[in-house]
Amino acid sequence: MDGEIRTVGIVGAGQMGGGIAHVAALAGFAVTLYDVTQERAEAGLAKIGANMDRQIASQKISEAEKAEALSRITAVSDPAAFSGLDLVIEAATEDETVKRKIYREICPLLDEKTILATNTSSISITRLAAATDRPERFMGIHFMNPVPVMKLVELVRGIATGDETFEAARTFVTKLDKTVTVSEDFPAFIVNRILLPMINEAIYTLYEGVGSVESIDTAMKLGANHPMGPLQLADFIGLDTCLSIMQVLHDGLADSKYRPCPLLVKYVEAGWLGRKAGRGFYDYRGETPVPTR
Ligand code: NAD
């Protein structure tokens, strides 16, 4: 590698991994999309195809661009396919133990020069870097959900991240037609440090009976001009992800103002994880979402 990124591996073919593969393939990068089973990796690829169909319907891309982009993505369940790639972005479940296990498994398979990045929403980049064999070539590249729609990417350096790594990541993200903001490595970075306490407060508002799901979301949409209500947004992000970000803020900043709402904990314990599970603050199993409270 001459410092320029041409080939990209992605760990996790879920909402975010799929979204990153989607935009990278459309921008002309060769993408290797990896998940724990071939079935999950293929399901991620199928979802990308379906999301591209929506972009065709709204005339953002053509059939030919879709076909070309899909042909650049290889779905795999063997991380050995990461050998020789310029950049690998880990977008697996927001759980530090899971991420550490992945780094232990994949680092020996990567080239010495390969840059390893994480899409974590909240976990310390410096601490994750220390669990790899390449802290100078490790950093945070934090995409927003849904990746094909959202313009922002937060770049986060760990204490050891090298300038070359940072610049290669900046160039890569710019080629995806995204705008970069740079955040220091503190819990949840910039966007989620501000957004998640608001969502958590909306859940407290529901928990304390101040308003129903519908009143809270309508209040923030029409009263604060937010495009989506906070509970709708929580379902969209995934309630497990929301809870884990609040836990990271609570543990990392040791301030009780970040205490996760017990109702959020209860929804996660019930497996009501939001849109991806078919149920969260809304029930998505019918034609239109119905509030669950
Ligand atoms: P998700 O649950 O949709 O997908 C996670 C994927 O990781 C699943 O397909 C799972 O099978 C896979 N996975 C788990 N363990 C694995 C392993 N050992 N090896 C390979 N794959 C493995 O979650 P998501 O919403 O896509 O979140 C992924 C990451 O992106 C998290 O770090 C999250 O914090 C971050 N993120 C999420 C959002 C959001 O709005 N959901 C936004 C920005 C960043």
Short mmCIF file of C-alpha atoms and ligand atoms in Angstrom, two decimals:
data_model
loop_
_atom_site.label_atom_id
_atom_site.label_comp_id
_atom_site.label_asym_id
_atom_site.label_seq_id
_atom_site.Cartn_x
_atom_site.Cartn_y
_atom_site.Cartn_z
CA MET A 1 0.00 0.00 0.00
CA ASP A 2 1.28 3.48 -0.95
CA GLY A 3 -0.83 5.25 1.65
CA GLU A 4 -3.86 5.31 -0.62
CA ILE A 5 -6.82 3.17 0.23
CA ARG A 6 -8.27 1.08 -2.61
CA THR A 7 -9.56 -2.06 -0.93
CA VAL A 8 -11.75 -2.16 2.15
CA GLY A 9 -12.78 -4.96 4.49
CA ILE A 10 -15.76 -4.63 6.81
CA VAL A 11 -16.41 -6.65 9.96
CA GLY A 12 -20.15 -7.01 10.61
CA ALA A 13 -22.79 -6.97 7.87
CA GLY A 14 -25.47 -5.35 10.08
CA GLN A 15 -27.07 -1.92 9.67
CA MET A 16 -23.79 -0.01 9.77
CA GLY A 17 -21.40 -2.50 8.15
CA GLY A 18 -23.87 -2.91 5.29
CA GLY A 19 -24.24 0.87 4.97
CA ILE A 20 -20.47 1.41 4.85
CA ALA A 21 -20.09 -1.37 2.24
CA HIS A 22 -22.89 0.28 0.24
CA VAL A 23 -21.27 3.73 0.01
CA ALA A 24 -17.73 2.38 -0.43
CA ALA A 25 -18.79 0.11 -3.32
CA LEU A 26 -20.70 2.95 -5.02
CA ALA A 27 -17.57 5.11 -4.70
CA GLY A 28 -15.56 2.46 -6.57
CA PHE A 29 -13.78 0.63 -3.72
CA ALA A 30 -13.47 -3.16 -3.70
CA VAL A 31 -15.24 -4.32 -0.53
CA THR A 32 -14.97 -7.54 1.47
CA LEU A 33 -17.98 -7.83 3.79
CA TYR A 34 -17.49 -10.28 6.64
CA ASP A 35 -19.88 -11.62 9.29
CA VAL A 36 -19.92 -14.63 11.62
CA THR A 37 -21.87 -16.82 9.21
CA GLN A 38 -22.08 -16.84 5.42
CA GLU A 39 -25.84 -16.52 5.80
CA ARG A 40 -25.50 -13.21 7.72
CA ALA A 41 -22.93 -11.86 5.30
CA GLU A 42 -25.21 -12.71 2.33
CA ALA A 43 -28.23 -11.21 4.14
CA GLY A 44 -26.21 -8.00 4.55
CA LEU A 45 -25.44 -7.99 0.84
CA ALA A 46 -29.11 -8.59 -0.05
CA LYS A 47 -30.10 -5.64 2.18
CA ILE A 48 -27.61 -3.41 0.35
CA GLY A 49 -29.25 -4.42 -2.96
CA ALA A 50 -32.69 -3.54 -1.55
CA ASN A 51 -31.44 -0.18 -0.25
CA MET A 52 -29.91 0.57 -3.66
CA ASP A 53 -33.29 -0.17 -5.25
CA ARG A 54 -34.72 2.64 -3.12
CA GLN A 55 -31.98 4.94 -4.42
CA ILE A 56 -32.87 3.91 -7.99
CA ALA A 57 -36.55 4.68 -7.33
CA SER A 58 -35.60 8.18 -6.13
CA GLN A 59 -33.22 8.58 -9.11
CA LYS A 60 -30.09 8.92 -7.01
CA ILE A 61 -28.33 6.05 -8.81
CA SER A 62 -28.92 4.01 -11.99
CA GLU A 63 -29.48 0.25 -12.43
CA ALA A 64 -26.00 0.03 -13.99
CA GLU A 65 -24.37 1.76 -10.99
CA LYS A 66 -26.13 -0.66 -8.66
CA ALA A 67 -24.95 -3.68 -10.66
CA GLU A 68 -21.37 -2.38 -10.75
CA ALA A 69 -21.33 -1.56 -7.04
CA LEU A 70 -22.76 -4.96 -6.04
CA SER A 71 -20.16 -6.71 -8.19
CA ARG A 72 -17.45 -4.97 -6.12
CA ILE A 73 -18.71 -6.48 -2.84
CA THR A 74 -17.73 -9.98 -1.74
CA ALA A 75 -19.66 -11.47 1.20
CA VAL A 76 -17.49 -13.79 3.32
CA SER A 77 -17.54 -15.68 6.62
CA ASP A 78 -13.80 -16.35 6.71
CA PRO A 79 -11.70 -13.40 7.93
CA ALA A 80 -8.71 -14.80 6.00
CA ALA A 81 -10.22 -12.85 3.07
CA PHE A 82 -8.95 -9.65 4.77
CA SER A 83 -5.37 -10.51 3.86
CA GLY A 84 -3.80 -7.84 1.63
CA LEU A 85 -6.51 -5.17 2.12
CA ASP A 86 -5.61 -1.50 2.68
CA LEU A 87 -8.28 -0.72 5.29
CA VAL A 88 -10.48 -2.85 7.54
CA ILE A 89 -13.40 -1.17 9.33
CA GLU A 90 -14.87 -3.03 12.27
CA ALA A 91 -18.63 -2.40 12.55
CA ALA A 92 -19.63 -5.31 14.79
CA THR A 93 -21.91 -5.21 17.82
CA GLU A 94 -21.25 -2.37 20.29
CA ASP A 95 -19.66 -4.59 22.95
CA GLU A 96 -16.04 -4.18 23.96
CA THR A 97 -15.53 -7.90 24.62
CA VAL A 98 -16.84 -8.74 21.14
CA LYS A 99 -14.61 -6.11 19.52
CA ARG A 100 -11.48 -7.26 21.41
CA LYS A 101 -12.13 -10.85 20.38
CA ILE A 102 -12.45 -9.75 16.74
CA TYR A 103 -9.13 -7.85 16.85
CA ARG A 104 -7.38 -10.88 18.37
CA GLU A 105 -8.75 -13.00 15.58
CA ILE A 106 -8.16 -10.73 12.58
CA CYS A 107 -4.92 -8.86 13.41
CA PRO A 108 -2.67 -11.83 12.60
CA LEU A 109 -4.43 -12.11 9.21
CA LEU A 110 -3.86 -8.48 8.17
CA ASP A 111 -0.86 -7.07 6.34
CA GLU A 112 1.51 -5.06 8.47
CA LYS A 113 0.44 -1.88 6.60
CA THR A 114 -3.31 -2.42 6.84
CA ILE A 115 -5.15 0.33 8.69
CA LEU A 116 -7.70 -0.99 11.17
CA ALA A 117 -10.58 1.30 12.10
CA THR A 118 -13.62 0.97 14.30
CA ASN A 119 -17.08 2.39 13.76
CA THR A 120 -17.78 2.31 17.52
CA SER A 121 -20.29 4.90 18.68
CA SER A 122 -18.76 5.37 22.08
CA ILE A 123 -15.94 3.09 23.19
CA SER A 124 -12.47 4.58 23.81
CA ILE A 125 -10.38 4.42 20.63
CA THR A 126 -7.17 4.45 22.68
CA ARG A 127 -8.30 1.45 24.72
CA LEU A 128 -9.46 -0.49 21.65
CA ALA A 129 -6.17 0.38 19.89
CA ALA A 130 -4.25 -1.13 22.79
CA ALA A 131 -6.03 -4.44 22.14
CA THR A 132 -4.55 -4.56 18.61
CA ASP A 133 -1.02 -5.12 17.28
CA ARG A 134 -1.10 -1.72 15.48
CA PRO A 135 -2.11 1.27 17.66
CA GLU A 136 -0.39 3.71 15.20
CA ARG A 137 -2.53 2.33 12.39
CA PHE A 138 -5.76 2.24 14.38
CA MET A 139 -8.45 4.94 14.70
CA GLY A 140 -12.17 5.67 14.85
CA ILE A 141 -14.12 6.26 11.62
CA HIS A 142 -17.60 6.87 12.95
CA PHE A 143 -20.33 6.82 10.30
CA MET A 144 -23.90 7.92 11.03
CA ASN A 145 -27.02 5.85 10.41
CA PRO A 146 -28.28 5.41 7.67
CA VAL A 147 -24.85 5.65 6.07
CA PRO A 148 -26.03 6.28 2.48
CA VAL A 149 -28.11 9.26 3.65
CA MET A 150 -26.11 10.93 6.43
CA LYS A 151 -23.38 13.34 5.35
CA LEU A 152 -21.24 13.33 8.50
CA VAL A 153 -18.36 11.07 9.54
CA GLU A 154 -16.55 11.71 12.83
CA LEU A 155 -12.84 10.91 12.73
CA VAL A 156 -11.35 10.05 16.09
CA ARG A 157 -7.66 9.61 16.85
CA GLY A 158 -6.45 7.39 19.64
CA ILE A 159 -3.43 8.60 21.59
CA ALA A 160 -1.09 6.57 19.35
CA THR A 161 -2.79 7.11 15.95
CA GLY A 162 -0.20 8.17 13.36
CA ASP A 163 -0.64 11.19 11.07
CA GLU A 164 -0.40 9.00 7.96
CA THR A 165 -3.22 6.83 9.21
CA PHE A 166 -5.36 9.85 9.98
CA GLU A 167 -4.75 11.44 6.58
CA ALA A 168 -5.42 8.17 4.71
CA ALA A 169 -8.73 7.88 6.55
CA ARG A 170 -9.63 11.50 5.83
CA THR A 171 -8.95 11.01 2.10
CA PHE A 172 -10.97 7.78 2.07
CA VAL A 173 -13.99 9.42 3.75
CA THR A 174 -13.83 12.45 1.45
CA LYS A 175 -13.97 10.10 -1.57
CA LEU A 176 -17.25 8.75 -0.17
CA ASP A 177 -18.61 12.30 -0.52
CA LYS A 178 -18.96 12.68 3.25
CA THR A 179 -18.05 15.63 5.45
CA VAL A 180 -15.52 15.01 8.19
CA THR A 181 -15.54 16.41 11.73
CA VAL A 182 -12.70 15.64 14.07
CA SER A 183 -13.46 14.63 17.63
CA GLU A 184 -11.14 14.01 20.53
CA ASP A 185 -11.22 10.54 22.07
CA PHE A 186 -13.72 11.06 24.91
CA PRO A 187 -16.74 8.86 25.63
CA ALA A 188 -19.29 8.95 22.77
CA PHE A 189 -17.31 11.65 20.88
CA ILE A 190 -19.40 14.69 19.77
CA VAL A 191 -22.67 13.61 18.14
CA ASN A 192 -23.65 10.90 20.62
CA ARG A 193 -22.38 12.82 23.65
CA ILE A 194 -25.11 15.35 22.87
CA LEU A 195 -27.74 13.16 21.18
CA LEU A 196 -27.97 10.17 23.53
CA PRO A 197 -28.61 12.12 26.77
CA MET A 198 -31.50 13.79 24.90
CA ILE A 199 -32.91 10.40 23.85
CA ASN A 200 -32.41 9.04 27.40
CA GLU A 201 -34.26 12.09 28.77
CA ALA A 202 -37.13 11.44 26.33
CA ILE A 203 -37.33 7.88 27.71
CA TYR A 204 -37.38 9.28 31.30
CA THR A 205 -40.18 11.60 30.18
CA LEU A 206 -42.12 8.52 29.05
CA TYR A 207 -41.12 6.52 32.17
CA GLU A 208 -42.32 9.26 34.52
CA GLY A 209 -45.62 9.54 32.65
CA VAL A 210 -45.08 13.11 31.51
CA GLY A 211 -46.26 12.12 28.04
CA SER A 212 -47.08 9.17 25.78
CA VAL A 213 -44.77 7.96 23.00
CA GLU A 214 -46.85 9.91 20.53
CA SER A 215 -46.91 13.15 22.56
CA ILE A 216 -43.17 13.08 23.16
CA ASP A 217 -42.29 12.48 19.52
CA THR A 218 -44.84 15.02 18.23
CA ALA A 219 -43.61 17.57 20.79
CA MET A 220 -40.01 17.33 19.62
CA LYS A 221 -40.87 17.16 15.92
CA LEU A 222 -43.17 20.17 15.90
CA GLY A 223 -41.82 22.00 18.96
CA ALA A 224 -38.10 21.72 18.28
CA ASN A 225 -38.24 21.13 14.53
CA HIS A 226 -36.51 17.72 14.75
CA PRO A 227 -37.10 15.62 11.62
CA MET A 228 -37.81 12.56 13.80
CA GLY A 229 -39.06 12.22 17.38
CA PRO A 230 -36.46 11.05 19.95
CA LEU A 231 -38.24 7.72 20.60
CA GLN A 232 -38.60 7.04 16.89
CA LEU A 233 -34.90 7.86 16.56
CA ALA A 234 -34.02 5.52 19.47
CA ASP A 235 -35.85 2.66 17.70
CA PHE A 236 -34.00 3.52 14.55
CA ILE A 237 -30.56 3.47 16.21
CA GLY A 238 -31.39 0.25 18.12
CA LEU A 239 -32.22 0.30 21.84
CA ASP A 240 -29.31 -2.03 22.68
CA THR A 241 -26.93 0.43 21.02
CA CYS A 242 -28.58 3.36 22.87
CA LEU A 243 -28.22 1.57 26.21
CA SER A 244 -24.63 0.66 25.63
CA ILE A 245 -23.75 4.28 24.69
CA MET A 246 -25.44 5.55 27.89
CA GLN A 247 -23.47 2.98 29.90
CA VAL A 248 -20.23 4.14 28.30
CA LEU A 249 -21.08 7.79 29.15
CA HIS A 250 -22.09 6.83 32.70
CA ASP A 251 -18.97 4.74 33.34
CA GLY A 252 -16.55 6.94 31.41
CA LEU A 253 -17.62 10.31 32.84
CA ALA A 254 -18.81 9.05 36.25
CA ASP A 255 -21.66 11.54 36.35
CA SER A 256 -25.18 10.48 37.46
CA LYS A 257 -26.73 12.69 34.78
CA TYR A 258 -25.89 9.91 32.31
CA ARG A 259 -27.79 7.20 34.26
CA PRO A 260 -29.57 4.98 31.68
CA CYS A 261 -33.35 5.15 32.13
CA PRO A 262 -34.68 1.91 33.74
CA LEU A 263 -37.36 1.77 31.04
CA LEU A 264 -34.66 1.62 28.35
CA VAL A 265 -33.04 -1.26 30.26
CA LYS A 266 -36.41 -3.03 30.43
CA TYR A 267 -37.05 -2.75 26.69
CA VAL A 268 -33.60 -4.15 25.95
CA GLU A 269 -34.15 -7.01 28.41
CA ALA A 270 -37.43 -7.80 26.63
CA GLY A 271 -35.58 -7.99 23.31
CA TRP A 272 -37.62 -5.00 22.08
CA LEU A 273 -34.60 -3.47 20.40
CA GLY A 274 -36.43 -1.16 18.00
CA ARG A 275 -36.92 -1.31 14.27
CA LYS A 276 -34.43 -4.14 13.63
CA ALA A 277 -36.32 -6.39 16.10
CA GLY A 278 -39.78 -5.41 14.82
CA ARG A 279 -40.65 -3.77 18.14
CA GLY A 280 -39.35 -1.02 20.42
CA PHE A 281 -41.13 2.19 21.42
CA TYR A 282 -43.21 1.41 18.33
CA ASP A 283 -44.46 -1.93 17.01
CA TYR A 284 -43.34 -2.27 13.38
CA ARG A 285 -44.99 -5.58 12.62
CA GLY A 286 -48.07 -4.10 10.93
CA GLU A 287 -48.47 -1.67 8.05
CA THR A 288 -47.83 1.45 10.13
CA PRO A 289 -45.81 1.73 13.36
CA VAL A 290 -48.01 1.65 16.49
CA PRO A 291 -46.75 3.14 19.81
CA THR A 292 -46.16 0.45 22.46
CA ARG A 293 -47.05 2.89 25.30
P1 NAD B 1 -26.08 -4.54 14.13
O1 NAD B 1 -26.57 -5.31 15.28
O2 NAD B 1 -27.04 -4.14 13.04
O3 NAD B 1 -24.90 -5.33 13.38
C1 NAD B 1 -23.81 -5.90 14.05
C2 NAD B 1 -23.29 -7.04 13.18
O4 NAD B 1 -22.04 -7.49 13.74
C3 NAD B 1 -24.23 -8.25 13.13
O5 NAD B 1 -24.49 -8.60 11.77
C4 NAD B 1 -23.42 -9.34 13.84
O6 NAD B 1 -23.65 -10.65 13.32
C5 NAD B 1 -22.00 -8.88 13.56
N1 NAD B 1 -21.04 -9.49 14.49
C6 NAD B 1 -21.15 -9.69 15.82
N2 NAD B 1 -20.05 -10.31 16.29
C7 NAD B 1 -19.23 -10.51 15.23
C8 NAD B 1 -17.97 -11.14 15.06
N3 NAD B 1 -17.34 -11.67 16.09
N4 NAD B 1 -17.44 -11.18 13.82
C9 NAD B 1 -18.09 -10.63 12.76
N5 NAD B 1 -19.29 -10.04 12.86
C10 NAD B 1 -19.86 -9.98 14.07
O7 NAD B 1 -25.34 -3.25 14.75
P2 NAD B 1 -25.05 -1.86 14.04
O8 NAD B 1 -26.15 -0.90 14.36
O9 NAD B 1 -24.67 -2.09 12.63
O10 NAD B 1 -23.77 -1.35 14.88
C11 NAD B 1 -22.46 -1.78 14.56
C12 NAD B 1 -21.45 -0.79 15.12
O11 NAD B 1 -21.69 0.50 14.57
C13 NAD B 1 -21.48 -0.63 16.65
O12 NAD B 1 -20.18 -0.41 17.11
C14 NAD B 1 -22.33 0.63 16.80
O13 NAD B 1 -22.06 1.33 17.98
C15 NAD B 1 -21.86 1.44 15.61
N6 NAD B 1 -22.79 2.47 15.17
C16 NAD B 1 -24.13 2.26 15.16
C17 NAD B 1 -25.00 3.26 14.74
C18 NAD B 1 -26.48 3.05 14.72
O14 NAD B 1 -27.23 4.03 14.59
N7 NAD B 1 -26.97 1.82 14.79
C19 NAD B 1 -24.49 4.49 14.31
C20 NAD B 1 -23.09 4.68 14.29
C21 NAD B 1 -22.25 3.67 14.73
#
